[in-house]
mmCIF file of N, CA and C in Angstrom:
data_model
loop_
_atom_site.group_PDB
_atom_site.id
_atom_site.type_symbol
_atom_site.label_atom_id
_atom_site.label_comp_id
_atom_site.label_asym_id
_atom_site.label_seq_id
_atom_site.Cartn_x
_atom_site.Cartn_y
_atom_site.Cartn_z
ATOM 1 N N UNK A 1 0.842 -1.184 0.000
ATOM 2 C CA UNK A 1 0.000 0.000 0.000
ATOM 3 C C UNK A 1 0.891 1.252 0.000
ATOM 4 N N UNK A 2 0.435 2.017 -1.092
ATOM 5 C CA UNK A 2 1.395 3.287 -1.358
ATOM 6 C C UNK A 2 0.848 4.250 0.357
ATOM 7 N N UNK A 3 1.790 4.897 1.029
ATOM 8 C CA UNK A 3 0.963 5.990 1.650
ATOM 9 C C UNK A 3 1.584 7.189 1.529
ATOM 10 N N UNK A 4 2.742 7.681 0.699
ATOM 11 C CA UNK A 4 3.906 8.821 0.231
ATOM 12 C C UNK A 4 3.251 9.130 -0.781
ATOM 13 N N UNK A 5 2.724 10.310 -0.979
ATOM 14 C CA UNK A 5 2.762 11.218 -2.059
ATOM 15 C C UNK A 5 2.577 10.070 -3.108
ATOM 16 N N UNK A 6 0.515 10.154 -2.792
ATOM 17 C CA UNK A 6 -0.119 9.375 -4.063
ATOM 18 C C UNK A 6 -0.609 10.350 -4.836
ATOM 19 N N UNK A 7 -0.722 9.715 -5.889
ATOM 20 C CA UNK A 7 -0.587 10.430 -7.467
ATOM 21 C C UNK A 7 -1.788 11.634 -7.648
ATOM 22 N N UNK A 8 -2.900 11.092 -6.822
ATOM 23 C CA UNK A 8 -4.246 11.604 -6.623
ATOM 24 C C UNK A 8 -3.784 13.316 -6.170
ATOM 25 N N UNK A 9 -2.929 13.518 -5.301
ATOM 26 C CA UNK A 9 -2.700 14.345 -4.717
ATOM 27 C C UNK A 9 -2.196 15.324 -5.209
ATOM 28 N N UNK A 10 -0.859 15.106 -6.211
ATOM 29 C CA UNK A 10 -0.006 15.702 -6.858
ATOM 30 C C UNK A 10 -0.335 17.432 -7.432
ATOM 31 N N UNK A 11 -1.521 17.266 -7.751
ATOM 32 C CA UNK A 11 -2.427 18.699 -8.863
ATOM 33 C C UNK A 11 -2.441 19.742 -7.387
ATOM 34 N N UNK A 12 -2.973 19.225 -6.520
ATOM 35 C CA UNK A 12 -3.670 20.200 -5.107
ATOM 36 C C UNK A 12 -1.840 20.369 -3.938
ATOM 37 N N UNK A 13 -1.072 19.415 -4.143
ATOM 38 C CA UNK A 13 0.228 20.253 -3.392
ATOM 39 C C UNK A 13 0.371 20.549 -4.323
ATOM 40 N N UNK A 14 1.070 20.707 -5.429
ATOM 41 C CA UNK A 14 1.193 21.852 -6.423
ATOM 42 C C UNK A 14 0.556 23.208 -6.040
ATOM 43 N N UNK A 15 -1.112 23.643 -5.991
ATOM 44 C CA UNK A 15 -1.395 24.304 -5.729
ATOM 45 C C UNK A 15 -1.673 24.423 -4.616
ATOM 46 N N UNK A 16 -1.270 24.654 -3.575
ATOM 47 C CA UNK A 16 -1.004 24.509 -2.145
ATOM 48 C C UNK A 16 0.289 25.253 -2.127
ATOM 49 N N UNK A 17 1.160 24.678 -3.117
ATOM 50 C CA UNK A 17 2.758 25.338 -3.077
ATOM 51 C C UNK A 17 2.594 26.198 -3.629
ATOM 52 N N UNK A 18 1.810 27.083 -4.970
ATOM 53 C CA UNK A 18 2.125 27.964 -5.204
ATOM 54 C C UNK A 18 1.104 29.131 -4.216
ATOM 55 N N UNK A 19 0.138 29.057 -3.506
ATOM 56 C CA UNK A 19 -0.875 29.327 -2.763
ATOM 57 C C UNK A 19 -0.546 29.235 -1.746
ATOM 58 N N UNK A 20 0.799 29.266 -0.836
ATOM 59 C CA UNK A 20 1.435 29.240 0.635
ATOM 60 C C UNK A 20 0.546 30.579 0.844
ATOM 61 N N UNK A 21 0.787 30.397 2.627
ATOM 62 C CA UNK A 21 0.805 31.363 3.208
ATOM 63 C C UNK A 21 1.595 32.347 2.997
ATOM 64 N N UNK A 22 1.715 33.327 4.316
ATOM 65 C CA UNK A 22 3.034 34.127 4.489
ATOM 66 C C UNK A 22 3.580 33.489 5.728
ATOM 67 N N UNK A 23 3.112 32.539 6.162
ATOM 68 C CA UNK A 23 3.842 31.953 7.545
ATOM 69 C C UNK A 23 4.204 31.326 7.090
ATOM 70 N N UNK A 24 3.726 30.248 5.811
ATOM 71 C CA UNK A 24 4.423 28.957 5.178
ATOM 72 C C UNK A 24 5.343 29.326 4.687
ATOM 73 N N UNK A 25 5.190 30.435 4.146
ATOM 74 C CA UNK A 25 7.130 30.732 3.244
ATOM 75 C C UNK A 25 8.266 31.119 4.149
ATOM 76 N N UNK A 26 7.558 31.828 5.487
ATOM 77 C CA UNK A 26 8.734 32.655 6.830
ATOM 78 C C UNK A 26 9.252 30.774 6.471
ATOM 79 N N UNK A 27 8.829 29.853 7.284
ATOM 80 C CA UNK A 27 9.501 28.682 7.441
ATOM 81 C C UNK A 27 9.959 27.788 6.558
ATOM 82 N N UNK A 28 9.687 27.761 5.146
ATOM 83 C CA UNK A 28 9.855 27.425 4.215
ATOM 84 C C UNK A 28 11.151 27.918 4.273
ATOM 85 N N UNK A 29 11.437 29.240 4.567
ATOM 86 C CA UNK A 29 12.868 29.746 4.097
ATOM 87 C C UNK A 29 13.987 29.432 5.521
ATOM 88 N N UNK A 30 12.942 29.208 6.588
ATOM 89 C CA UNK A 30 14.160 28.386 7.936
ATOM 90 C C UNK A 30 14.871 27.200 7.648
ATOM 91 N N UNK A 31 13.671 26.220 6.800
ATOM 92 C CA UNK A 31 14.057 24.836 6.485
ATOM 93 C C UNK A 31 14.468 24.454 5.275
ATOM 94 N N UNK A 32 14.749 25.211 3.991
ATOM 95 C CA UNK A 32 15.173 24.731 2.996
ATOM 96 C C UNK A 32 16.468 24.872 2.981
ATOM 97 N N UNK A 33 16.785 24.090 1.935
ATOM 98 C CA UNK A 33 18.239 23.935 1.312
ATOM 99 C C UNK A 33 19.280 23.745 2.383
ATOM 100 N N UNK A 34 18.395 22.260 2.822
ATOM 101 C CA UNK A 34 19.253 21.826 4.651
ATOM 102 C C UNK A 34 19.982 22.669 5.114
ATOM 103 N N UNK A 35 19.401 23.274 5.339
ATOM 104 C CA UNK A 35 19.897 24.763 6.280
ATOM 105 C C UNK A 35 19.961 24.372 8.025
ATOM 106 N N UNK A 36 19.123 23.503 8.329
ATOM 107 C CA UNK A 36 19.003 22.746 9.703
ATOM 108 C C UNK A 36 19.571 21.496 9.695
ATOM 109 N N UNK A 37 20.950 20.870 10.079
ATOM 110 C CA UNK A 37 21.589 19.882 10.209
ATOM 111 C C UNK A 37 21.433 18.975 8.841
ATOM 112 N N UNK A 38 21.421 19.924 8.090
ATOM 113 C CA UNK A 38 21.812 19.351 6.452
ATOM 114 C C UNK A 38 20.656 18.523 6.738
ATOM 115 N N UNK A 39 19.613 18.405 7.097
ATOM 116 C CA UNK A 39 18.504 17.886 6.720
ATOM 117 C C UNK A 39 17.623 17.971 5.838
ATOM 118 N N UNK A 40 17.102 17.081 4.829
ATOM 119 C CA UNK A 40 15.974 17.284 3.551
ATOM 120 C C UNK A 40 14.820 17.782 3.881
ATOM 121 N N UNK A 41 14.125 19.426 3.729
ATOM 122 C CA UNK A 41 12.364 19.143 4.288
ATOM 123 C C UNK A 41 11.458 19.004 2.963
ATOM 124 N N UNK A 42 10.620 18.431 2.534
ATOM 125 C CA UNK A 42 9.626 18.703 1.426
ATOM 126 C C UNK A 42 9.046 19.500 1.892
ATOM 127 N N UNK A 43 8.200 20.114 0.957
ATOM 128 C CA UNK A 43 6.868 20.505 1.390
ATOM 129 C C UNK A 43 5.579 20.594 0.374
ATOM 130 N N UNK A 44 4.831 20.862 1.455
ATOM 131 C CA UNK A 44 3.137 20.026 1.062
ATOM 132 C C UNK A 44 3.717 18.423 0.640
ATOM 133 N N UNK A 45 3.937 17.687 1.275
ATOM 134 C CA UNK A 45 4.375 16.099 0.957
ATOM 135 C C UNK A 45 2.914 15.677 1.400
ATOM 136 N N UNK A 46 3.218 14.571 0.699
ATOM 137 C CA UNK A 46 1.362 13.799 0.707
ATOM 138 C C UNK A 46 1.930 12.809 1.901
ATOM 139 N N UNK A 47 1.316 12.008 3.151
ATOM 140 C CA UNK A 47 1.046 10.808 3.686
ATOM 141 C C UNK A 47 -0.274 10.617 3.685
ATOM 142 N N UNK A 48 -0.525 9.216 3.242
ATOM 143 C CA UNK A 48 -2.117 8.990 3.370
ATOM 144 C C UNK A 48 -2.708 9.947 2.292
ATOM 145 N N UNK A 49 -3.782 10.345 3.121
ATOM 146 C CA UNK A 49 -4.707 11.393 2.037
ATOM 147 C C UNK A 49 -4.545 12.368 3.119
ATOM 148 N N UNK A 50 -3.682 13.211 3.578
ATOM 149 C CA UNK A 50 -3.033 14.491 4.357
ATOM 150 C C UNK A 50 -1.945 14.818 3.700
ATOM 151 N N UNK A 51 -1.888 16.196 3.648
ATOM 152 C CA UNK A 51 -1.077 16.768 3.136
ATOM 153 C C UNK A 51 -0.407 17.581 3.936
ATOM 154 N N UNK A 52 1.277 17.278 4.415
ATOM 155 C CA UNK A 52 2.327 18.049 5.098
ATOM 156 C C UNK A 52 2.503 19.460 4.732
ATOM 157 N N UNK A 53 2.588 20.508 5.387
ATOM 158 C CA UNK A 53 2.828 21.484 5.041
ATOM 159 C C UNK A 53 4.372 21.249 5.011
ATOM 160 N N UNK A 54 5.350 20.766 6.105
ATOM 161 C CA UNK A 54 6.737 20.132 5.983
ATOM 162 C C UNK A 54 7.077 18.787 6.392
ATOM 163 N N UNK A 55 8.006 18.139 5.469
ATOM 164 C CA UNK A 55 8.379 17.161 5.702
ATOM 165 C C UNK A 55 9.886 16.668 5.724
ATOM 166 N N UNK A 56 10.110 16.143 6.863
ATOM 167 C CA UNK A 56 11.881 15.600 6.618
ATOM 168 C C UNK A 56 11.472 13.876 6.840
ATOM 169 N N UNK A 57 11.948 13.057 5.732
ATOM 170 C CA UNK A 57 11.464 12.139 5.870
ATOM 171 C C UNK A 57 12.381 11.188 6.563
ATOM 172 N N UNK A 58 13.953 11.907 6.152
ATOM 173 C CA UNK A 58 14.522 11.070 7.285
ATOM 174 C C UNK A 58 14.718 11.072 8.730
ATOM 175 N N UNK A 59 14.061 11.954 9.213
ATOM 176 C CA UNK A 59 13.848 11.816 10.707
ATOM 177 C C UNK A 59 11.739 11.663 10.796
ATOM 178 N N UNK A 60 10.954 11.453 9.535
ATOM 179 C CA UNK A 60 9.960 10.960 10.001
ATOM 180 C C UNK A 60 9.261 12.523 10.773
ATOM 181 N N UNK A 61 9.647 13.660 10.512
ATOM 182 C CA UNK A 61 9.310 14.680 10.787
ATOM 183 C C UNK A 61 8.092 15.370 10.452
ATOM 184 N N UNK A 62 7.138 16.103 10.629
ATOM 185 C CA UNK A 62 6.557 17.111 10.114
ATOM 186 C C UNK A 62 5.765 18.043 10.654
ATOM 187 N N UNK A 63 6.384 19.355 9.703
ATOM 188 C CA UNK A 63 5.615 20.712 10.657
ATOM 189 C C UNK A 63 4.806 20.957 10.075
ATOM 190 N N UNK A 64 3.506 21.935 10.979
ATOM 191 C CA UNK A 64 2.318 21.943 10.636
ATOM 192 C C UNK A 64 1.720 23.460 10.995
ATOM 193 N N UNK A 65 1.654 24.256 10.119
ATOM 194 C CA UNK A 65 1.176 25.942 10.073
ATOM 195 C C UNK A 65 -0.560 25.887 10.195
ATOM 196 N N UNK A 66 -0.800 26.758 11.516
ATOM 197 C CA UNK A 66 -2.289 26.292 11.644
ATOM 198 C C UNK A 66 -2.821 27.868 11.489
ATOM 199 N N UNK A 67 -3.598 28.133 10.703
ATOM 200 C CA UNK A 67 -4.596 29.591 10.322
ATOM 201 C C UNK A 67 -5.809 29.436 11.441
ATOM 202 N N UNK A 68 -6.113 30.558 11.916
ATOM 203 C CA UNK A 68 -7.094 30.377 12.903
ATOM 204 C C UNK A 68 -8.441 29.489 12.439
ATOM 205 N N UNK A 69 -8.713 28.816 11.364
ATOM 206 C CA UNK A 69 -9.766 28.177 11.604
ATOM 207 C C UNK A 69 -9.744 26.800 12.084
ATOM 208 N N UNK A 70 -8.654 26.915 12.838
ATOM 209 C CA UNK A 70 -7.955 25.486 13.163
ATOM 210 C C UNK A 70 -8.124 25.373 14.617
ATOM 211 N N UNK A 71 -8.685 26.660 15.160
ATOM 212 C CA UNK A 71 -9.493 26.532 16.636
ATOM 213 C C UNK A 71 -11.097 26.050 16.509
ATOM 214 N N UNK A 72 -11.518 26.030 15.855
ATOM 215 C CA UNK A 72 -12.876 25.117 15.461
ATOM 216 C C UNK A 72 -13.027 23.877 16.025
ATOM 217 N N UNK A 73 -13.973 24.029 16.980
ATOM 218 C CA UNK A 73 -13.835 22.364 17.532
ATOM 219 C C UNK A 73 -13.893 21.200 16.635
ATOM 220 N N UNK A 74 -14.293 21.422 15.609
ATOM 221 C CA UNK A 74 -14.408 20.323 14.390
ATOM 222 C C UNK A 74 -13.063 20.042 13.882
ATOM 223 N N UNK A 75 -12.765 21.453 13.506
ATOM 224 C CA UNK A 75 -11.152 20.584 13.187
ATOM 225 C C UNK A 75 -9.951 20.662 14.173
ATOM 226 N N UNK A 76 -10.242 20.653 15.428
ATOM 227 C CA UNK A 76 -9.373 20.316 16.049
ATOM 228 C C UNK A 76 -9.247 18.949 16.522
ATOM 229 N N UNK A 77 -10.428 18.206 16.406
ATOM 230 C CA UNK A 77 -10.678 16.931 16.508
ATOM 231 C C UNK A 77 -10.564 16.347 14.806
ATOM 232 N N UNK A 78 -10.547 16.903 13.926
ATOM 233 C CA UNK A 78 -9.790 16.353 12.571
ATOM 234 C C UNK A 78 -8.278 16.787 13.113
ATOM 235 N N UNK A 79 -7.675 17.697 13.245
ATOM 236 C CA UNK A 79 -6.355 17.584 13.393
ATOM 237 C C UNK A 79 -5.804 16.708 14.634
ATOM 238 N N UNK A 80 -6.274 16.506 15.515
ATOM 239 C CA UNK A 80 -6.182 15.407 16.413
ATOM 240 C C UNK A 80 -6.071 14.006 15.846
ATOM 241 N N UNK A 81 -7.241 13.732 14.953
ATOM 242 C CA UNK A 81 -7.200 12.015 14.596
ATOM 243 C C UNK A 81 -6.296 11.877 13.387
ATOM 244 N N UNK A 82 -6.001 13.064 12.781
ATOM 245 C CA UNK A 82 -4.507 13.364 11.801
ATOM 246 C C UNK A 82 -3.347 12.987 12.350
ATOM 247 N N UNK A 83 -3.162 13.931 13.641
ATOM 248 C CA UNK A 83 -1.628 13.339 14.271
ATOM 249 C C UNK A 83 -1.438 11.899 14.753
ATOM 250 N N UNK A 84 -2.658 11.460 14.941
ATOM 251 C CA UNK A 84 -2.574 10.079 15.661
ATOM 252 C C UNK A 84 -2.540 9.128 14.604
ATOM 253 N N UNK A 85 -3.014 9.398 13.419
ATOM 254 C CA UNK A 85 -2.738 8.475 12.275
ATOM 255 C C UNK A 85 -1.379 8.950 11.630
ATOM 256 N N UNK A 86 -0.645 9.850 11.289
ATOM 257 C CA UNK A 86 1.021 10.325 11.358
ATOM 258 C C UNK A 86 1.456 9.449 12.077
ATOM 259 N N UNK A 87 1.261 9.494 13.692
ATOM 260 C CA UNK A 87 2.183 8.997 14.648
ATOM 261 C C UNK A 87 2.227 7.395 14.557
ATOM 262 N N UNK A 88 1.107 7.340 14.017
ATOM 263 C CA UNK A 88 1.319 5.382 13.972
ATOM 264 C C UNK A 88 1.476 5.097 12.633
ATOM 265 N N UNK A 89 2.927 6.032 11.954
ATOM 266 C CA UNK A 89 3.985 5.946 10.798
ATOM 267 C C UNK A 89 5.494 5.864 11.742
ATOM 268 N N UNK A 90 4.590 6.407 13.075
ATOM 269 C CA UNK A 90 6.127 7.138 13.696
ATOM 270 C C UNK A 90 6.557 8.247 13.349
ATOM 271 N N UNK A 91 5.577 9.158 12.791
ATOM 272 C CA UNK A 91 5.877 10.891 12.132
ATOM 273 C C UNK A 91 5.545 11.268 13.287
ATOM 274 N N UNK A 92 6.572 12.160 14.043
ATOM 275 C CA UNK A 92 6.193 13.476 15.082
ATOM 276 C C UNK A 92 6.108 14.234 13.686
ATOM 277 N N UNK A 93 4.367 14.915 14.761
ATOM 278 C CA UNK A 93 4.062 16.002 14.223
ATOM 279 C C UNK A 93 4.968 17.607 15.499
ATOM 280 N N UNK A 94 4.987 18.315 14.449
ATOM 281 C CA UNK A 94 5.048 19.705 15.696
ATOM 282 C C UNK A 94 4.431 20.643 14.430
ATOM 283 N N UNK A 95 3.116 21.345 15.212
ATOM 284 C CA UNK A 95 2.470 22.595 15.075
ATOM 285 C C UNK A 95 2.923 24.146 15.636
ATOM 286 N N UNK A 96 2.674 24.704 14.725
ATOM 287 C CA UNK A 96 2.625 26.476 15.138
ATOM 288 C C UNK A 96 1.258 26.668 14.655
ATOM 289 N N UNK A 97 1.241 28.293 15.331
ATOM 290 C CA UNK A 97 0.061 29.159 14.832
ATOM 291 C C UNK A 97 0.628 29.984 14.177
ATOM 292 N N UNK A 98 -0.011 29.989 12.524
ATOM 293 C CA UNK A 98 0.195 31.448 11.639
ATOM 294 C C UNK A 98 0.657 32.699 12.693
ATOM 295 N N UNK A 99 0.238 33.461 13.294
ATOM 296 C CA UNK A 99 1.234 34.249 14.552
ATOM 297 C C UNK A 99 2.248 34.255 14.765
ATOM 298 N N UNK A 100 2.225 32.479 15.550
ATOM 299 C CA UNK A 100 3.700 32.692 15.945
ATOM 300 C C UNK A 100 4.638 32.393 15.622
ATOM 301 N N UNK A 101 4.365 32.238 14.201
ATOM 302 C CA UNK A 101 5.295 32.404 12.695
ATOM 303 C C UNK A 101 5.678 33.502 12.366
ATOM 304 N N UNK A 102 4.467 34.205 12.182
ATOM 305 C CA UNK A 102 4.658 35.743 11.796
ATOM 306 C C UNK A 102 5.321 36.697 12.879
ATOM 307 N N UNK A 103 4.920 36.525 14.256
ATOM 308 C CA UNK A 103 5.428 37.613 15.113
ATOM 309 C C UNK A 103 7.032 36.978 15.919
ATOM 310 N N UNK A 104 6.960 35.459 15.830
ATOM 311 C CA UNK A 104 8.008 35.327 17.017
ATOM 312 C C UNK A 104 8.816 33.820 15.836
ATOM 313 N N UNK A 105 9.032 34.392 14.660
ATOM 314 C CA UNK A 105 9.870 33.031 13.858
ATOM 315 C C UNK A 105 11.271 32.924 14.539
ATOM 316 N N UNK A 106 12.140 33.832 15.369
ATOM 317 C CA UNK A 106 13.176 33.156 15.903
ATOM 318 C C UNK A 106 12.751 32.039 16.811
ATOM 319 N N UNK A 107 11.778 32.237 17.669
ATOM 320 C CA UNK A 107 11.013 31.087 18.486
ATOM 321 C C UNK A 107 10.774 30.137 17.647
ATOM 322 N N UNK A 108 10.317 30.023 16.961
ATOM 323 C CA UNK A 108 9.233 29.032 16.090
ATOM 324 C C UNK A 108 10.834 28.123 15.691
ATOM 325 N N UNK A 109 11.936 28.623 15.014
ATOM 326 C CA UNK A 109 13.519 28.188 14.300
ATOM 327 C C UNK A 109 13.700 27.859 15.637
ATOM 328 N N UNK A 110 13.755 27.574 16.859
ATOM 329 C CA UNK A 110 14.518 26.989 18.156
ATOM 330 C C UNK A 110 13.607 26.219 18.385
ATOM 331 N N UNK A 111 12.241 25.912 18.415
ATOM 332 C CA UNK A 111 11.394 25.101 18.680
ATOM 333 C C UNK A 111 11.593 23.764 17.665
ATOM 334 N N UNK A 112 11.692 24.251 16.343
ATOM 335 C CA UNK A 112 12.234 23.070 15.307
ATOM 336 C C UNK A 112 13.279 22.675 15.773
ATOM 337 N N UNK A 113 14.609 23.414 15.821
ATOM 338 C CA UNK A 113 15.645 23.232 16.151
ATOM 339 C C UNK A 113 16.278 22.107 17.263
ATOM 340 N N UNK A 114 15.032 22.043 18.405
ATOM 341 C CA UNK A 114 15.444 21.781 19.213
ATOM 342 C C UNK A 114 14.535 19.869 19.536
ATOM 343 N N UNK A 115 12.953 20.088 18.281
ATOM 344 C CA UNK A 115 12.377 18.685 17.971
ATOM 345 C C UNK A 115 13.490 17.725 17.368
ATOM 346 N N UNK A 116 14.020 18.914 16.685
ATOM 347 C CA UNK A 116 15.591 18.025 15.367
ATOM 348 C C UNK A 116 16.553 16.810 16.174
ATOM 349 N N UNK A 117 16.829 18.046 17.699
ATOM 350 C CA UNK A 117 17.763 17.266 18.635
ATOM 351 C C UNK A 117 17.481 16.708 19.151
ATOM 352 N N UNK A 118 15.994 16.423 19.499
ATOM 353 C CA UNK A 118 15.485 15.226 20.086
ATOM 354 C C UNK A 118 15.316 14.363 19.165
ATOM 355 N N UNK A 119 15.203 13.904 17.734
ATOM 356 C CA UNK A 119 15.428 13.046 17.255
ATOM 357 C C UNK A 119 16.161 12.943 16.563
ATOM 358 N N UNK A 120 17.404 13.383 16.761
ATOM 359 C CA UNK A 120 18.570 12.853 16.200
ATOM 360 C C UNK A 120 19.137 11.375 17.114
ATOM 361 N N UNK A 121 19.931 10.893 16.858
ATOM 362 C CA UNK A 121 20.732 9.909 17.741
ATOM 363 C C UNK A 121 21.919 10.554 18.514
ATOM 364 N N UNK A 122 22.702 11.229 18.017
ATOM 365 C CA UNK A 122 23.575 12.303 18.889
ATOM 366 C C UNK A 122 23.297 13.657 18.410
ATOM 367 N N UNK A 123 23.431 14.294 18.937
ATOM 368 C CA UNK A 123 23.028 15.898 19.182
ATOM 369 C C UNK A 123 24.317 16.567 18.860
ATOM 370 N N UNK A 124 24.284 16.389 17.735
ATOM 371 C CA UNK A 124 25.806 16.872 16.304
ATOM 372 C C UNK A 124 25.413 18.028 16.322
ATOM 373 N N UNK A 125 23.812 18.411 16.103
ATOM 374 C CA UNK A 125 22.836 19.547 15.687
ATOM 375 C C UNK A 125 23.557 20.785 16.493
ATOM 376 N N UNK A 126 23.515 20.684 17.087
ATOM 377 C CA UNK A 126 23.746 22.040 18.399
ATOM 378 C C UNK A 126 25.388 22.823 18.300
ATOM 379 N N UNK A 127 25.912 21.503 17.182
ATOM 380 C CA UNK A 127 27.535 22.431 17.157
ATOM 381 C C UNK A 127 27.199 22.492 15.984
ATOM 382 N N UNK A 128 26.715 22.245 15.184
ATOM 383 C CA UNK A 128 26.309 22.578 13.733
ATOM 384 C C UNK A 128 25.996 24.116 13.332
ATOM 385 N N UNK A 129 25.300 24.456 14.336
ATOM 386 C CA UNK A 129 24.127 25.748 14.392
ATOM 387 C C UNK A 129 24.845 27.029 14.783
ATOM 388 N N UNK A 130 26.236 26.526 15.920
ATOM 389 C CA UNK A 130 26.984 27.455 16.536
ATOM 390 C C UNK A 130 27.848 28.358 15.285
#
């Protein structure tokens, strides 16, 4: 069973990627071009029928930019049964809020920074960064 970036998907991350936010691109530009422990991120990567806003697949990673309609009790219980179907891939998810992208992205770059070093196997990351 395919669950990576099925074919179905391909047309809508496309447009998803060219249709970012302005919080998706602040981090888009933290995490590309392994800029964080020479790590790979995609983005908009398909698992399942969900679509990553980021993905590092070799640490099984992905971040997740939430626009306020993501306080909706409806989809907070869709984004709930999302992470729990991620996590039983073994994908940590880690979320922000559009905000605290926009107002506090050095926070948001140490918060990644610091999910990275918890799943690394040694914590190379931290002299990397210096």
């Amino acid at each position: 069973m395919r669950i990576y970036n099925k074919l179905k998907l391909k047309p809508l991350k496309r447009q998803l990627r060219r249709d970012s936010t302005k919080a998706e691109r602040i981090v888009w530009n933290l995490v590309r071009n392994r800029q964080i422990g020479n790590l790979k991120f995609l983005r908009q990567s398909g698992v399942g029928n969900f679509i990553l806003d980021f993905y590092c697949p070799k640490l099984k990673f992905a971040i997740e930019i939430d626009g306020g309609h993501h306080s909706d009790d409806e989809v907070e219980r869709s984004d709930a049964l999302r992470t729990k179907y991620l996590n039983s891939f073994g994908i940590k998810v880690l979320r922000f809020w559009n905000n605290d992208v926009l107002y506090n992205s050095e926070g948001v770059y140490k918060a990644i920074v610091n999910s990275i070093e918890e799943l690394l196997p040694s914590s190379s990351l931290s002299k990397e960064e210096e």
